[in-house]
XYZ file of C-alpha atoms in Angstrom:
701
model
C 39.639 22.855 10.379
C 36.564 22.117 12.530
C 35.307 18.552 12.369
C 31.602 18.020 12.955
C 31.066 15.222 15.472
C 28.280 12.647 15.081
C 26.368 14.193 17.997
C 26.427 17.559 16.246
C 25.043 16.210 12.971
C 21.525 15.331 14.266
C 21.294 18.704 15.983
C 22.324 20.433 12.771
C 19.780 18.439 10.748
C 17.061 19.254 13.288
C 17.878 22.961 13.123
C 17.660 22.828 9.348
C 14.234 21.148 9.482
C 12.955 23.726 11.995
C 14.144 26.604 9.828
C 12.549 25.032 6.761
C 9.236 24.650 8.615
C 9.330 28.261 9.835
C 10.081 29.480 6.334
C 7.378 27.435 4.593
C 4.613 27.378 7.269
C 4.698 30.731 9.115
C 0.901 31.117 9.237
C 0.364 27.701 10.823
C 3.075 28.330 13.424
C 1.919 31.853 14.312
C -1.760 30.852 14.485
C -0.963 27.846 16.703
C 1.067 29.974 19.113
C -1.608 32.694 19.288
C -4.345 30.047 19.720
C -2.515 28.504 22.671
C -1.545 31.876 24.175
C -5.175 33.035 24.187
C -6.194 29.720 25.712
C -3.731 30.244 28.544
C -4.562 33.929 29.033
C -8.328 33.325 29.224
C -8.182 29.992 31.046
C -9.949 28.248 28.134
C -7.293 25.522 28.206
C -8.539 24.184 31.550
C -12.075 25.498 32.138
C -15.198 25.781 29.918
C -15.208 29.093 28.126
C -18.981 29.063 27.573
C -19.429 29.714 31.314
C -17.723 33.099 31.016
C -19.845 36.245 30.880
C -18.086 37.438 27.726
C -18.581 34.191 25.766
C -21.417 35.671 23.695
C -19.118 38.521 22.637
C -16.638 36.160 20.926
C -18.798 33.219 19.758
C -20.626 32.878 16.440
C -24.161 31.613 15.927
C -27.596 32.824 14.908
C -28.144 34.740 18.201
C -24.893 36.682 17.737
C -25.678 37.633 14.136
C -29.282 38.525 15.020
C -27.920 40.933 17.660
C -25.460 42.462 15.189
C -22.265 40.948 16.677
C -20.666 40.329 13.283
C -17.183 40.795 14.712
C -17.506 37.337 16.276
C -16.576 35.934 12.861
C -13.076 37.269 13.557
C -12.859 36.374 17.263
C -14.363 32.857 17.343
C -11.429 30.991 15.663
C -9.109 31.775 18.602
C -11.096 29.859 21.248
C -12.050 26.234 21.841
C -14.907 24.725 23.801
C -14.748 22.478 25.814
C -11.100 22.375 26.984
C -10.431 18.832 25.671
C -11.253 20.144 22.183
C -7.692 21.499 22.104
C -6.502 17.881 21.845
C -8.340 17.429 18.531
C -7.987 20.955 17.175
C -4.196 21.219 17.483
C -3.483 18.173 15.242
C -6.085 19.486 12.790
C -4.442 22.915 12.701
C -0.960 21.491 12.236
C -2.065 18.856 9.728
C -4.648 20.817 7.758
C -3.225 24.335 7.727
C 0.387 23.171 7.742
C -0.076 20.766 4.839
C -1.985 23.332 2.787
C 0.608 26.016 3.471
C 3.393 23.653 2.430
C 1.546 22.952 -0.824
C 0.061 26.343 -1.736
C 2.038 28.967 0.133
C 1.038 31.303 2.951
C -1.289 33.774 1.174
C -3.413 31.100 -0.509
C -3.676 29.141 2.730
C -4.795 32.220 4.669
C -7.436 32.744 1.993
C -8.619 29.130 2.251
C -8.752 29.281 6.054
C -10.711 32.546 6.158
C -13.086 31.479 3.382
C -13.746 28.111 5.008
C -14.420 29.680 8.406
C -16.741 32.366 7.023
C -18.678 29.958 4.774
C -19.038 27.425 7.601
C -20.375 29.752 10.294
C -22.491 31.960 8.006
C -23.764 28.999 5.981
C -24.894 27.151 9.122
C -26.567 30.301 10.426
C -28.318 30.726 7.073
C -29.602 27.130 7.109
C -30.978 27.596 10.631
C -32.591 30.916 9.685
C -34.400 29.207 6.796
C -35.616 26.470 9.156
C -36.913 28.899 11.785
C -40.557 28.725 10.570
C -40.417 24.910 10.770
C -41.446 23.344 14.056
C -38.336 21.181 14.358
C -36.809 20.533 17.754
C -33.305 20.154 16.339
C -33.246 23.427 14.380
C -34.904 25.280 17.264
C -32.189 24.066 19.646
C -29.295 24.988 17.307
C -30.849 28.414 16.623
C -30.117 29.275 20.261
C -26.586 27.784 20.305
C -23.216 29.560 20.058
C -19.927 28.089 18.894
C -16.204 28.882 18.778
C -13.193 27.249 17.143
C -11.030 27.245 13.978
C -12.128 23.811 12.738
C -14.073 25.000 9.667
C -11.073 26.915 8.315
C -8.613 24.133 9.133
C -10.830 21.460 7.559
C -11.225 23.557 4.410
C -7.450 23.866 4.121
C -7.198 20.097 4.631
C -9.735 19.350 1.876
C -7.824 21.471 -0.634
C -4.550 19.812 0.391
C -6.194 16.419 -0.162
C -6.951 17.497 -3.737
C -3.199 17.362 -4.433
C -2.986 13.661 -3.554
C -2.540 11.159 -6.372
C -5.252 8.690 -7.259
C -6.631 6.606 -5.543
C -5.688 8.284 -2.234
C -7.502 11.442 -3.326
C -10.771 9.523 -3.734
C -10.274 7.624 -0.469
C -9.611 10.774 1.534
C -12.574 12.608 0.004
C -14.856 9.670 0.756
C -13.661 9.617 4.362
C -14.178 13.378 4.805
C -17.601 13.295 3.167
C -18.850 10.303 5.153
C -17.570 11.766 8.419
C -19.271 15.128 7.781
C -22.563 13.476 6.779
C -22.709 11.070 9.720
C -21.772 13.726 12.275
C -24.366 16.252 11.128
C -27.190 13.731 10.660
C -26.688 11.892 13.924
C -24.724 14.004 16.393
C -26.187 17.202 15.008
C -24.321 19.834 17.052
C -23.885 23.359 15.685
C -20.241 22.746 14.803
C -21.280 19.547 12.959
C -23.617 21.615 10.788
C -20.879 24.215 10.218
C -18.442 21.455 9.218
C -20.976 19.915 6.833
C -21.573 23.263 5.083
C -17.855 24.070 4.832
C -16.928 20.553 3.665
C -19.668 20.443 1.023
C -18.464 23.718 -0.484
C -14.771 22.804 -0.188
C -15.186 19.353 -1.763
C -17.243 20.809 -4.606
C -14.951 23.760 -5.338
C -11.708 21.783 -5.011
C -13.031 19.322 -7.595
C -14.119 22.047 -10.036
C -11.124 24.378 -10.005
C -8.883 23.815 -13.079
C -5.812 23.410 -10.875
C -7.371 20.413 -9.125
C -9.547 19.011 -11.879
C -8.734 15.455 -12.870
C -10.036 13.663 -15.945
C -12.917 11.450 -14.951
C -13.993 8.333 -16.791
C -16.015 5.296 -15.936
C -14.905 4.045 -12.505
C -12.675 0.988 -12.512
C -13.678 -2.270 -10.859
C -11.440 -1.345 -7.968
C -13.149 2.034 -7.468
C -16.611 0.431 -7.559
C -15.552 -2.054 -4.893
C -13.847 0.606 -2.778
C -16.929 2.847 -2.868
C -19.233 -0.033 -1.902
C -16.880 -1.015 0.910
C -16.854 2.578 2.221
C -20.654 2.712 2.054
C -20.956 -0.472 4.111
C -18.559 0.902 6.708
C -20.638 4.089 6.913
C -23.820 2.092 7.513
C -22.025 0.040 10.161
C -20.728 3.191 11.854
C -24.244 4.611 11.972
C -25.519 1.405 13.549
C -22.811 1.585 16.218
C -23.727 5.193 16.941
C -27.331 4.037 17.413
C -26.129 1.345 19.773
C -23.766 3.299 22.015
C -23.974 7.077 21.546
C -26.772 9.295 22.868
C -27.571 12.129 20.493
C -30.131 14.816 19.764
C -29.797 15.455 16.050
C -31.968 16.012 13.002
C -32.849 12.292 13.006
C -34.348 12.601 16.475
C -33.394 11.913 20.069
C -31.631 8.618 20.689
C -30.772 6.897 23.945
C -28.085 4.214 23.777
C -29.270 0.739 22.809
C -32.269 1.817 20.779
C -32.572 -1.784 19.552
C -29.649 -3.928 20.560
C -30.613 -7.017 18.590
C -31.250 -5.157 15.313
C -28.032 -3.152 15.562
C -25.858 -6.084 16.614
C -27.280 -8.231 13.807
C -26.613 -5.534 11.192
C -23.059 -4.918 12.400
C -22.206 -8.642 12.424
C -23.532 -9.162 8.902
C -21.684 -6.087 7.611
C -18.467 -7.329 9.217
C -18.883 -10.688 7.489
C -19.530 -9.367 3.972
C -17.455 -6.154 3.937
C -14.115 -7.764 3.054
C -15.773 -9.838 0.354
C -17.211 -6.637 -1.134
C -13.722 -5.087 -1.076
C -12.307 -8.084 -2.929
C -15.269 -8.318 -5.323
C -16.728 -11.717 -4.373
C -20.001 -12.482 -6.108
C -21.419 -14.238 -3.055
C -20.672 -11.194 -0.851
C -22.453 -8.960 -3.390
C -25.494 -11.253 -3.410
C -25.668 -11.463 0.395
C -25.373 -7.672 0.699
C -28.190 -7.140 -1.808
C -30.428 -9.609 0.050
C -29.595 -8.081 3.421
C -30.120 -4.522 2.146
C -33.466 -5.466 0.642
C -34.462 -7.054 3.959
C -33.626 -3.838 5.850
C -35.560 -1.681 3.403
C -38.555 -4.024 3.552
C -38.664 -4.101 7.366
C -38.386 -0.304 7.492
C -41.236 0.030 5.001
C -43.380 -2.285 7.125
C -42.627 -0.299 10.282
C -43.598 2.929 8.496
C -46.835 1.288 7.293
C -47.854 0.363 10.839
C -47.146 3.853 12.269
C -50.801 5.010 12.289
C -51.828 1.901 14.208
C -49.024 2.352 16.763
C -49.967 5.990 17.314
C -53.623 5.066 17.675
C -52.805 2.427 20.301
C -50.547 4.850 22.177
C -47.381 2.827 21.638
C -45.564 5.952 20.389
C -46.296 9.653 20.761
C -45.132 10.832 17.358
C -44.427 9.270 13.983
C -41.072 11.029 13.965
C -39.945 8.906 16.933
C -39.685 5.998 14.502
C -39.251 7.683 11.132
C -36.423 9.935 12.266
C -34.334 7.115 13.701
C -34.895 4.730 10.782
C -34.982 7.130 7.871
C -31.221 7.669 7.429
C -30.227 3.957 7.579
C -33.084 3.125 5.220
C -32.061 5.792 2.717
C -28.448 4.594 2.927
C -29.513 1.006 2.269
C -31.606 2.136 -0.711
C -28.602 4.061 -2.060
C -26.373 1.028 -1.428
C -28.781 -1.269 -3.290
C -28.909 1.065 -6.286
C -25.136 1.364 -6.257
C -24.598 -2.406 -6.057
C -26.996 -3.053 -8.916
C -25.311 -0.433 -11.124
C -21.852 -1.755 -10.209
C -22.770 -5.452 -10.366
C -20.137 -6.089 -13.051
C -17.352 -5.342 -10.538
C -18.394 -8.226 -8.290
C -17.656 -11.365 -10.284
C -14.953 -13.043 -8.209
C -15.917 -16.598 -7.312
C -14.987 -18.301 -4.078
C -12.328 -20.950 -4.706
C -10.843 -23.531 -2.427
C -7.954 -24.246 -4.777
C -5.357 -21.651 -5.582
C -6.613 -18.854 -7.768
C -5.706 -18.778 -11.448
C -5.927 -15.717 -13.664
C -6.622 -17.590 -16.889
C -9.048 -20.312 -17.820
C -6.591 -21.417 -20.516
C -3.783 -23.535 -19.018
C -0.241 -22.910 -20.222
C 1.982 -25.980 -20.349
C 5.635 -25.849 -19.295
C 6.847 -26.674 -22.802
C 4.788 -23.750 -24.132
C 6.532 -21.414 -21.671
C 9.904 -22.604 -22.972
C 8.803 -22.204 -26.582
C 7.671 -18.624 -25.957
C 10.949 -17.882 -24.185
C 12.947 -19.298 -27.101
C 10.828 -17.330 -29.576
C 10.639 -13.897 -27.925
C 13.619 -13.912 -25.593
C 13.458 -12.411 -22.150
C 15.253 -10.674 -19.296
C 17.752 -11.937 -16.782
C 14.984 -13.472 -14.625
C 12.802 -14.852 -17.404
C 14.102 -18.423 -17.170
C 12.660 -18.550 -13.641
C 9.227 -18.643 -15.292
C 9.872 -22.336 -15.998
C 10.297 -23.235 -12.311
C 7.729 -25.154 -10.322
C 5.508 -23.062 -8.074
C 4.739 -20.548 -10.810
C 1.429 -20.131 -12.581
C 1.123 -18.821 -16.119
C -1.348 -16.838 -18.184
C -1.202 -16.046 -21.903
C -0.801 -12.365 -22.757
C 0.057 -10.367 -25.907
C 1.239 -13.404 -27.923
C 3.416 -14.389 -25.007
C 3.161 -15.547 -21.422
C 3.273 -14.123 -17.913
C 4.623 -16.043 -14.933
C 3.173 -15.189 -11.547
C 2.498 -16.517 -8.084
C -0.564 -15.873 -5.924
C -0.092 -15.551 -2.160
C -2.112 -13.839 0.582
C -4.514 -12.193 -1.858
C -1.737 -10.838 -4.117
C -0.774 -11.835 -7.662
C 2.980 -11.273 -8.083
C 4.259 -11.020 -11.644
C 7.794 -12.415 -11.739
C 10.215 -10.133 -13.572
C 8.902 -8.966 -16.957
C 6.226 -10.484 -19.219
C 7.744 -12.793 -21.858
C 6.235 -11.071 -24.881
C 7.361 -9.509 -28.168
C 9.217 -6.203 -27.870
C 6.725 -3.361 -27.509
C 3.930 -5.495 -26.057
C 5.004 -5.133 -22.421
C 2.380 -2.539 -21.482
C -0.463 -4.527 -23.037
C 0.665 -7.647 -21.180
C 0.964 -5.843 -17.827
C -2.484 -4.290 -18.217
C -3.952 -7.715 -19.058
C -2.333 -9.165 -15.959
C -3.626 -6.341 -13.742
C -7.165 -6.702 -15.133
C -7.165 -10.482 -14.662
C -5.859 -10.135 -11.101
C -8.480 -7.522 -10.255
C -11.270 -9.727 -11.610
C -9.981 -12.603 -9.495
C -10.029 -10.485 -6.338
C -6.223 -10.275 -6.170
C -3.917 -7.297 -5.773
C -1.624 -7.078 -8.829
C 2.061 -6.190 -8.630
C 5.267 -6.915 -10.540
C 8.441 -7.850 -8.659
C 12.060 -7.455 -9.813
C 10.921 -5.835 -13.053
C 13.211 -4.025 -15.453
C 13.380 -0.329 -16.223
C 11.695 -1.097 -19.561
C 8.555 -2.375 -17.835
C 8.600 0.508 -15.348
C 8.546 2.986 -18.218
C 5.318 1.496 -19.634
C 3.460 0.655 -16.392
C -0.201 1.764 -16.264
C -0.979 5.357 -15.419
C -1.223 5.927 -11.676
C 0.982 2.981 -10.750
C 4.075 3.514 -8.607
C 7.484 1.903 -8.404
C 10.271 1.401 -5.908
C 13.710 -0.082 -6.440
C 13.897 -3.404 -4.585
C 17.215 -4.724 -5.902
C 20.046 -4.068 -8.329
C 20.900 -6.450 -11.116
C 24.690 -6.698 -11.352
C 25.834 -7.148 -14.976
C 29.317 -8.173 -16.105
C 29.962 -7.450 -19.804
C 31.916 -10.325 -21.370
C 33.358 -9.034 -24.690
C 37.055 -8.305 -24.188
C 36.959 -9.510 -20.566
C 40.406 -9.626 -18.944
C 41.278 -9.940 -15.278
C 43.894 -7.210 -15.314
C 44.508 -4.349 -12.942
C 43.929 -3.766 -9.252
C 40.147 -3.976 -9.552
C 40.338 -7.652 -10.538
C 42.922 -8.571 -7.905
C 40.661 -10.802 -5.778
C 39.437 -12.796 -8.785
C 42.902 -13.146 -10.287
C 44.304 -14.305 -6.928
C 41.564 -16.937 -6.551
C 42.176 -18.376 -10.030
C 45.949 -18.537 -9.489
C 45.551 -20.132 -6.055
C 43.172 -22.766 -7.437
C 45.786 -23.712 -10.026
C 48.430 -24.111 -7.312
C 46.178 -26.214 -5.052
C 44.917 -28.471 -7.825
C 41.318 -27.236 -7.830
C 39.818 -27.577 -11.309
C 36.904 -25.719 -12.881
C 34.392 -27.597 -14.996
C 31.242 -26.315 -16.743
C 28.736 -29.176 -16.894
C 25.107 -30.146 -17.234
C 24.361 -31.436 -13.758
C 21.807 -33.991 -14.966
C 24.559 -35.656 -17.035
C 27.044 -35.903 -14.162
C 27.714 -39.121 -12.238
C 25.662 -39.889 -9.142
C 28.666 -39.101 -6.906
C 28.852 -35.513 -8.166
C 25.113 -34.947 -7.861
C 25.129 -36.395 -4.336
C 27.902 -33.993 -3.289
C 25.981 -31.039 -4.743
C 22.896 -31.999 -2.743
C 24.907 -32.531 0.437
C 26.552 -29.104 0.141
C 23.183 -27.452 -0.535
C 21.454 -29.192 2.380
C 24.220 -28.146 4.748
C 23.962 -24.521 3.567
C 20.170 -24.553 3.971
C 20.333 -26.111 7.433
C 22.602 -23.331 8.678
C 19.893 -20.728 7.932
C 17.305 -22.138 10.328
C 14.636 -21.682 7.644
C 13.438 -23.772 4.691
C 15.196 -23.142 1.384
C 14.080 -19.914 -0.262
C 12.239 -20.025 -3.583
C 10.651 -17.572 -6.026
C 13.748 -15.826 -7.494
C 16.156 -18.247 -5.812
C 16.482 -21.670 -7.366
C 17.189 -25.074 -5.875
C 19.322 -28.043 -6.846
C 16.291 -29.517 -8.638
C 16.139 -26.395 -10.817
C 19.844 -26.750 -11.561
C 19.180 -30.237 -12.941
C 17.444 -28.715 -15.980
C 19.370 -29.640 -19.174
C 19.371 -25.999 -20.367
C 20.997 -24.769 -17.132
C 24.803 -24.597 -17.058
C 26.510 -25.589 -13.791
C 30.043 -24.645 -12.805
C 31.790 -26.888 -10.284
C 35.139 -26.736 -8.501
C 36.671 -30.209 -8.069
C 40.045 -31.257 -6.672
C 42.221 -34.165 -7.760
C 40.447 -36.541 -5.338
C 37.051 -35.812 -6.884
C 35.889 -33.803 -3.869
C 33.507 -30.978 -4.729
C 34.405 -27.609 -3.159
C 31.667 -25.419 -4.622
C 28.963 -25.145 -7.242
C 27.259 -22.374 -9.203
C 24.327 -22.660 -11.607
C 23.714 -20.354 -14.566
C 20.296 -19.717 -16.128
C 20.162 -19.000 -19.882
C 19.076 -15.543 -21.037
C 17.566 -15.847 -24.511
C 17.534 -13.114 -27.098
C 14.755 -12.412 -29.584
C 16.533 -14.544 -32.225
C 16.328 -17.665 -30.063
C 20.023 -17.736 -29.140
C 21.472 -17.487 -25.637
C 22.862 -13.978 -25.179
C 23.911 -14.259 -21.561
C 23.633 -16.163 -18.309
C 22.192 -15.389 -14.879
C 23.814 -16.625 -11.689
C 21.444 -18.588 -9.475
C 22.727 -21.316 -7.170
C 25.851 -20.507 -5.099
C 26.973 -23.205 -2.678
C 30.324 -23.948 -1.060
C 31.593 -26.796 1.101
C 32.550 -26.012 4.665
C 36.287 -26.337 5.171
C 36.960 -26.473 1.434
C 38.889 -24.206 -0.915
C 38.663 -20.699 0.555
C 37.993 -18.338 -2.379
C 35.925 -20.918 -4.248
C 33.128 -18.485 -5.189
C 35.553 -15.911 -6.629
C 37.182 -18.772 -8.538
C 33.920 -20.258 -9.844
C 32.389 -16.962 -10.972
C 35.654 -15.742 -12.514
C 36.244 -19.036 -14.344
C 32.600 -19.083 -15.516
C 32.973 -15.553 -16.873
C 36.064 -16.630 -18.821
C 34.243 -19.704 -20.144
C 31.185 -17.768 -21.340
C 33.328 -14.969 -22.785
C 35.314 -17.449 -24.872
C 32.032 -19.016 -26.021
C 30.948 -15.651 -27.453
C 28.213 -14.692 -25.014
C 27.526 -11.028 -24.251
C 27.056 -10.732 -20.491
C 26.668 -12.364 -17.131
C 24.059 -11.308 -14.594
C 25.210 -11.937 -11.057
C 21.546 -11.457 -10.107
C 20.089 -8.918 -7.723
C 20.272 -9.113 -3.964
C 16.728 -8.420 -2.654
C 16.237 -5.132 -0.749
C 19.705 -3.847 -1.702
C 19.990 -0.532 -3.548
C 22.326 2.394 -4.014
C 22.206 5.265 -1.520
C 20.584 7.582 -4.081
C 17.296 5.648 -3.916
C 16.889 5.685 -0.140
C 14.872 8.845 0.286
C 11.276 7.988 1.162
C 9.353 6.448 4.032
C 8.733 3.324 1.927
C 12.464 2.847 1.463
C 13.030 3.400 5.175
C 10.680 0.486 5.924
C 12.393 -1.699 3.320
C 15.783 -0.894 4.831
C 14.532 -1.967 8.245
C 13.266 -5.269 6.815
C 16.634 -5.765 5.103
C 18.411 -5.250 8.433
C 16.235 -7.914 10.077
C 16.851 -10.599 7.443
C 20.524 -9.758 6.851
C 21.768 -12.105 9.626
C 19.732 -14.916 8.048
C 20.637 -14.612 4.372
C 23.338 -11.954 4.107
C 21.899 -10.145 1.078
C 23.937 -7.002 1.680
C 27.155 -8.917 2.207
C 26.350 -10.855 -0.982
C 25.892 -7.573 -2.846
C 29.271 -6.361 -1.583
C 30.842 -9.661 -2.637
C 29.588 -9.217 -6.204
C 31.364 -5.879 -6.482
C 34.626 -7.851 -6.772
C 33.610 -8.564 -10.370
C 33.223 -4.854 -11.276
C 29.632 -5.116 -12.533
C 27.413 -2.346 -13.762
C 24.130 -1.922 -11.910
C 20.635 -1.974 -13.394
C 17.686 -1.248 -11.065
C 15.018 -3.863 -10.445
C 11.632 -2.489 -9.464
C 8.509 -3.395 -7.564
C 5.555 -2.023 -9.541
C 2.313 -1.567 -7.591
C -0.920 0.420 -7.723
C -0.603 2.461 -4.528
C 0.931 2.438 -1.056
C -2.184 0.893 0.453
C -1.253 -2.389 -1.255
C 2.278 -2.547 0.167
C 1.565 -4.263 3.529
C -0.219 -7.160 1.842
C 2.416 -7.288 -0.918
C 5.092 -7.585 1.764
C 3.287 -10.563 3.313
C 2.819 -12.156 -0.104
C 6.504 -11.797 -0.993
C 7.443 -13.437 2.305
C 5.224 -16.397 1.433
C 6.607 -16.506 -2.110
C 10.208 -16.654 -0.900
C 9.466 -18.978 2.030
C 6.407 -21.037 1.025
C 7.297 -23.871 3.407
C 8.155 -21.750 6.453
C 5.804 -21.817 9.426
C 5.061 -18.815 11.621
C 7.228 -20.414 14.320
C 10.125 -20.683 11.826
C 9.881 -16.999 10.941
C 9.661 -15.786 14.541
C 12.458 -18.046 15.783
C 14.791 -17.053 12.959
C 14.063 -13.322 13.225
C 14.446 -13.211 17.021
C 18.278 -12.840 17.016
C 18.032 -10.008 14.492
C 15.334 -8.239 16.521
C 17.502 -8.350 19.648
C 20.398 -6.605 17.923
């Protein structure tokens, strides 16, 4: 038998990926190779091809079509001009054509490429032919220009591939393509810019109308209004920067760099200041943008009004010298003002110095407990009563959340009547959006994932480990470690007691705190919070605490158990929270404490124990995407600090069944900020220096 060595496995995987690419993207591969081969054979890769005598025989443009050289439609895609254009065209070919071919197949992609190329070059030539009678410097110049390159076809394929993206990435990508095409043709104004604009306009229109790509459209959400306004501001800022630094000869006129440094710099600074507020939905940012836009429109109108006087005094030669350069920004500001007025309802977030709350109605702690007793909850629901959480009423229940770094994090599941989970989650998301926060739900159950709003996504961030208590017996090989720990404790005189910590003598409580402080100090970071409780949380009268004590009264370990209420108001199960052991004490104290607690709760008639989920730990079956790859890397970095994976392996000694715990979020664009917010939620007291110093050993591994 031949054994495949580790060094052979990557090579085998690479060969498989290459074969898959060849099988699914033959057109992209063949076209790329031919494109490069022609570039080498003709020298186009290193010298300008428009200097060759035969350039007019292969390039498209109005002169070629006027002379009857229609074959140039077929020859022009295989050349690039100037040579550095290969650096931009090759990624476009691979990304645009390759992505489309992967999605639609080879024949459809060839059709898209050919159609996009033909529509782009013929459409641009048609526009210029219509403008021939007009005395316009820009159209006259382009009417004598030739062009080569496959960009129109590749961009068309890319636009149709973008149509397969889920919302909101589809809208974002279309906005980016549309803004880029508009800015390039209006300001840079080269022949290929006009060809791109024609091809992109047709492709964006058709891809949105075809039944295969049609998506139901309704009134835009607050988020979409804000995103569109944010994109519009960025477009105006980009145009101002082009005015400041890029010489161009386009339909808006001839511009030399630094047309008006003060005006441009002022506009860019103001846009930079208000843009993020527009993205979040701040009312003050909306008001400042409206005022600033109105100011720009007014100053442009005044400059247009004084044009006759300036011409008469000889200050300018032509009205177009001013109108052309100011017309596009003015029209964009007018469009922005109209848009902001129509979408004014999406910009209602007020600036707050205190922490943001999602509800004007405060929810008292005793009300949270009453709702939990009345409706029941999941294995994490008791954590809603901990300090640091905020609460909002929802669907005859309550939601616990924390707000960090511009993100509202729903903890676990909403505590609501059965069947009201979706309504509660939608209320939370709406309230977060109106407060300028990104909504997400962390460590949520499969039940909540099934009813999350349309378009939301989920990833597994942990596994809840459940031990069923009815008929529990520590028999067989699988329970060997637990059985051994219990027997050894009996021999060494270590006793198990289930207590209410608040009722214990001061000496016991002092030992619990000392053990916890020693454990925390070893981590080099402040004690973690959010889904990890503290000794203060264990002092709650409704929390059960298991302790291991020897004959001398010395405490060897402690565990705390959070109640899990059912809908009838009774405790159905318990969730493991605090786990602390004394250095140098009884060795298998955790196996002993958890095993003895399971026996205690089983005899009391409870249904299950949750050993809780270890963050960022999942089964191998879920590790298949780029998002999971990033999460795995983060887990590797924090493993030396908190040992989540080793903790997960430890819990397998109790033969639990696994239930996934999810992060629910709107789209991947929110994940970086959610990651920062979760770090602050778990380590609210940690400084940047603490995080860097503690992560340094892991980064050096």
